[in-house]
Coordinates of C-alpha atoms in Angstrom, one line a residue:
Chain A
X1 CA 0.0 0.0 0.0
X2 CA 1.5 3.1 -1.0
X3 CA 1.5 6.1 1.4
X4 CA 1.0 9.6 0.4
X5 CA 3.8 10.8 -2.4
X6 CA 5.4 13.9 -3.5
X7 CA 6.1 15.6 -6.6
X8 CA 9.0 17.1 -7.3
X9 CA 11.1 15.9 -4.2
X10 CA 13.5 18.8 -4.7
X11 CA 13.1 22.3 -6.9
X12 CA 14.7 25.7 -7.3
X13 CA 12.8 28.4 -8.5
X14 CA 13.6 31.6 -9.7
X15 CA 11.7 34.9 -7.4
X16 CA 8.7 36.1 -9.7
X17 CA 7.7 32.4 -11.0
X18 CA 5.0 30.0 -10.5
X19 CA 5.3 26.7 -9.2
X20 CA 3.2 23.7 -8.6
X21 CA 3.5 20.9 -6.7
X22 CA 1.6 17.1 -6.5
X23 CA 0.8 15.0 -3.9
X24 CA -1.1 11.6 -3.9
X25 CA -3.1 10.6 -0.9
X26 CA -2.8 7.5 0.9
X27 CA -5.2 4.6 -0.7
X28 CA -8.7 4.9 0.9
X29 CA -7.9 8.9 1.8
X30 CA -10.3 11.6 1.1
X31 CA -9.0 14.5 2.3
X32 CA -5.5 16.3 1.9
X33 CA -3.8 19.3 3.4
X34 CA -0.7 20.9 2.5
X35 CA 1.9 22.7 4.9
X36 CA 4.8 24.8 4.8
X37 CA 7.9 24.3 7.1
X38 CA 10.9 26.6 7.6
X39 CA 14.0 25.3 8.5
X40 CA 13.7 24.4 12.3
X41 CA 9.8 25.5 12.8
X42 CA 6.8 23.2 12.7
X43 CA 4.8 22.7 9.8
X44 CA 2.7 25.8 9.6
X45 CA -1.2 24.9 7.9
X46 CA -1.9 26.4 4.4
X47 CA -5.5 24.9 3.7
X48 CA -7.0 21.7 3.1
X49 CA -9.1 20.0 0.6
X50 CA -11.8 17.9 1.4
X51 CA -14.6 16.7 -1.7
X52 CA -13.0 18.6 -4.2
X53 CA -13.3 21.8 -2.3
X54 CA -10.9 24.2 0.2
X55 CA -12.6 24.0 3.7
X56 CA -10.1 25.6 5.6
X57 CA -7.3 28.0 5.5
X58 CA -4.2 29.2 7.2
X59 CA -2.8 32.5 7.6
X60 CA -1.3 32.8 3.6
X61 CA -2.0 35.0 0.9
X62 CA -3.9 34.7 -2.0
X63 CA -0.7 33.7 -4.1
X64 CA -1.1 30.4 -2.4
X65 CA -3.9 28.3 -4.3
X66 CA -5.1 24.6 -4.9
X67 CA -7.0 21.9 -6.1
X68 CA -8.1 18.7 -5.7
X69 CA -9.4 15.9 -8.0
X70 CA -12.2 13.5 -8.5
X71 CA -9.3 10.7 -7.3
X72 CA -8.9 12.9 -4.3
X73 CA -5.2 13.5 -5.3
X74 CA -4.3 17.7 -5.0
X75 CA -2.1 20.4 -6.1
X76 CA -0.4 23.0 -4.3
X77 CA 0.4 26.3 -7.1
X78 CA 2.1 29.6 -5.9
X79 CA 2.9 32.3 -8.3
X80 CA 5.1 35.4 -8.1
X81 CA 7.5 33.3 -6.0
X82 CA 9.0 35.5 -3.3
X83 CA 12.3 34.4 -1.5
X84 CA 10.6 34.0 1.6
X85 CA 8.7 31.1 -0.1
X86 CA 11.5 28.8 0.5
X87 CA 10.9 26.1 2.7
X88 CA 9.7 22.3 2.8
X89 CA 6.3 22.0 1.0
X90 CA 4.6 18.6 3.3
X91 CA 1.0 17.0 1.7
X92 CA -1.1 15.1 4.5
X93 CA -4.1 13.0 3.6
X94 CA -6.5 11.6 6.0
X95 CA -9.8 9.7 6.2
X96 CA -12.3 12.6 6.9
X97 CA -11.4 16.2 8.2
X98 CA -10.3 15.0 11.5
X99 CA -8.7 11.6 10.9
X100 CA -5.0 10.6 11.3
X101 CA -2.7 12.2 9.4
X102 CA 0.1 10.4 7.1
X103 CA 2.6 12.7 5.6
X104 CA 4.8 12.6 2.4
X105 CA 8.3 12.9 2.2
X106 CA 8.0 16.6 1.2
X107 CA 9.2 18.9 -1.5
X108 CA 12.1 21.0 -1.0
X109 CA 11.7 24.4 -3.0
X110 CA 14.7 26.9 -2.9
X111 CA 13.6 30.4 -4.3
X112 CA 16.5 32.0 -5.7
Chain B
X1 CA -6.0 31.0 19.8
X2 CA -4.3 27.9 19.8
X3 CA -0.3 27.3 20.5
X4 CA 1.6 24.8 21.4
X5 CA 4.8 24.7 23.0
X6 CA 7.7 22.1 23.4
X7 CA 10.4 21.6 26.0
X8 CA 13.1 20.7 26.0
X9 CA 14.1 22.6 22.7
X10 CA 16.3 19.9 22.4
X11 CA 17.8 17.3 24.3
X12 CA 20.7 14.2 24.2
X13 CA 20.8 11.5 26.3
X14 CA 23.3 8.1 26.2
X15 CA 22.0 5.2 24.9
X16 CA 19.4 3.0 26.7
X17 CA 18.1 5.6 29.2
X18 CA 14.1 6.0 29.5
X19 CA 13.4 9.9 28.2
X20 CA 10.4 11.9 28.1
X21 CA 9.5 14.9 25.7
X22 CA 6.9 17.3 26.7
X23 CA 3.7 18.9 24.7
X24 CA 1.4 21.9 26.4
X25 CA -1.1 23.4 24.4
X26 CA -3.3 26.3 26.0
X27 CA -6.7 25.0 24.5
X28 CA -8.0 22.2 26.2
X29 CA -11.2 22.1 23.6
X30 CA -9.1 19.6 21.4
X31 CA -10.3 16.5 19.3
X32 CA -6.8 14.7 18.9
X33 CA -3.5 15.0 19.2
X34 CA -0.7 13.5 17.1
X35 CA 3.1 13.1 17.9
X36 CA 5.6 12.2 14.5
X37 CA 9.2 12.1 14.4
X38 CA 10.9 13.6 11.6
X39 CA 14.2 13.0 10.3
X40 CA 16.6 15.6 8.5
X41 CA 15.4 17.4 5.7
X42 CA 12.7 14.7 5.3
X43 CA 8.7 14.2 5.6
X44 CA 6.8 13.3 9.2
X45 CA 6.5 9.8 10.1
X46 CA 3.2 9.4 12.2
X47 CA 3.9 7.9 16.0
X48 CA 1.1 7.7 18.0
X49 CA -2.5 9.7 17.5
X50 CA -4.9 10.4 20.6
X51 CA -8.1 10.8 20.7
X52 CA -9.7 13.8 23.1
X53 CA -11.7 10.6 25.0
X54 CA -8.3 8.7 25.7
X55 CA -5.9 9.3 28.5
X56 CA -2.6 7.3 27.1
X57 CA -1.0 5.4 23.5
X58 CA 1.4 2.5 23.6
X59 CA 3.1 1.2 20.4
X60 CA 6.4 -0.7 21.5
X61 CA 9.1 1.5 23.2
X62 CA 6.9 4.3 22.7
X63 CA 3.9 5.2 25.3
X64 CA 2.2 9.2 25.2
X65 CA -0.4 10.1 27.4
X66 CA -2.9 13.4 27.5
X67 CA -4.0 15.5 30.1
X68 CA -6.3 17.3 28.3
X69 CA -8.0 19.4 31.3
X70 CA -4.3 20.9 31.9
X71 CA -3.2 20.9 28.4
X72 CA -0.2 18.7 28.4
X73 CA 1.2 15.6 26.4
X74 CA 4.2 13.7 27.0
X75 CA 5.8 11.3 25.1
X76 CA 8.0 8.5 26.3
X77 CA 10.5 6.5 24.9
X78 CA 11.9 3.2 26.4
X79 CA 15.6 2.1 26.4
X80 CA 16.7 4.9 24.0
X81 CA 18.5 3.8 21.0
X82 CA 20.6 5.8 18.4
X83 CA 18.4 5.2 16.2
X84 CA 15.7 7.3 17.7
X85 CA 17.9 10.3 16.9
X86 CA 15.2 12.7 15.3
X87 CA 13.0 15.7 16.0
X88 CA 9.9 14.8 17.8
X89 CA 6.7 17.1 16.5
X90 CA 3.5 16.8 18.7
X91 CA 0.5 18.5 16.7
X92 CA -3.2 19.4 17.9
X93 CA -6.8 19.5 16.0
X94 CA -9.4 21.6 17.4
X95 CA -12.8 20.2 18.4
X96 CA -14.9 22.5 17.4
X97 CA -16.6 24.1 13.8
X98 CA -14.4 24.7 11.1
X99 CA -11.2 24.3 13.0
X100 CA -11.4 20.6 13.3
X101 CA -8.9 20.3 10.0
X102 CA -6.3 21.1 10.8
X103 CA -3.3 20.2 13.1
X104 CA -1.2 22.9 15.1
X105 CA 2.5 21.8 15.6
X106 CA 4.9 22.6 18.4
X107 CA 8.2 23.6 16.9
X108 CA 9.9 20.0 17.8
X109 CA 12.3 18.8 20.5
X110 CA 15.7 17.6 19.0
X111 CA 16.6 14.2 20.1
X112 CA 20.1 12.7 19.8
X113 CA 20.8 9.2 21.3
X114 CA 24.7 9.1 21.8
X115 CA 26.2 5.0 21.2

């Protein structure tokens, strides 16, 4: 059984770009939610998706966007990159809003 | 609003001693909590997860309890071994309305298990 997976593991951008990244639930997963870590900060929440619709957000801007799919797997997009963007983008799925979360391995973006 | 705090920031121990890591949140209205190790530069592994209802998790070395009415979590790990080396994240979800999606991490305590 797969967990949830990332796409890209690592990326550099350049400041003033867009972005997007993937992530692929858990099998049997409904709902996914995507957070940002700085280096040596917990994961801060940036909204989550559950039936193909955002039901929460976190404290980001507008710049900060997403999807989700009929096979519940999501995207993450940012545009006009800023340097401060740079951190460790981390997907979580879960059965329901409040289930247990499982984590991917991340993406690493670098905003140069 | 909701924060969550861990001590120590960071801590190292010799190998085979019993440890624990501590979690305080300030709102006791929560409906689970969750504690995950991550290792360097890589994604969170899930531990143990606790419902509001339950007082303590076991899963072989590792046992973490809740005290929900005075906001505190501890985590405990058996016979430490290097291989435990990590952060250790402990994370929250709110009970009520539209907060319930979302987890609200400490900022980690940094174990290293010395051979």
């Amino acid at each position: 059984d797969a967990g949830v997976t990332q796409s890209p593991t690592h990326l550099i951008k350049t400041r003033g770009q867009q972005v997007t990244l993937r992530c692929s639930p858990k099998s049997g997963h409904d709902t996914v939610s995507w957070y940002q870590q700085a280096l040596g900060q917990g994961p801060q929440f940036i909204f989550q998706y559950y039936e193909e619709e955002e039901r929460q957000r976190g404290n980001f801007p507008d710049r900060f966007s997403g999807h989700q799919f009929p096979n519940y797997s999501s995207e993450l997009n940012v545009n006009a990159l800023l340097l401060g963007d740079s951190a460790l983008y981390l997907c979580a799925s879960s059965w329901g809003q409040g289930g247990k979360a499982f984590f991917g391995q991340g993406t690493r973006l670098t905003v140069v | 609003k909701q924060e969550v705090t861990q001590i120590p920031a960071a801590l190292s121990v010799p190998e085979g001693e019993n440890l624990v890591l501590n979690c305080s949140f300030t709102d006791s209205a929560i409906y689970n909590l969750q504690w995950f190790r991550q290792d360097p530069g890589k994604g969170l592994t899930s531990l143990l997860l606790i419902q509001s209802s339950q007082r303590e998790q076991t899963s072989g070395r590792l046992n973490a309890s809740l005290d929900k009415s005075s906001g505190r979590s501890t985590l405990y790990i058996a016979a430490s071994q290097p291989g435990d080396s990590a952060t250790y994240l402990c994370a929250v979800r709110h009970a009520y309305g539209g907060s319930q999606g979302n987890l609200i991490f400490g900022k980690g305590t940094k174990l290293s298990v010395k051979p």
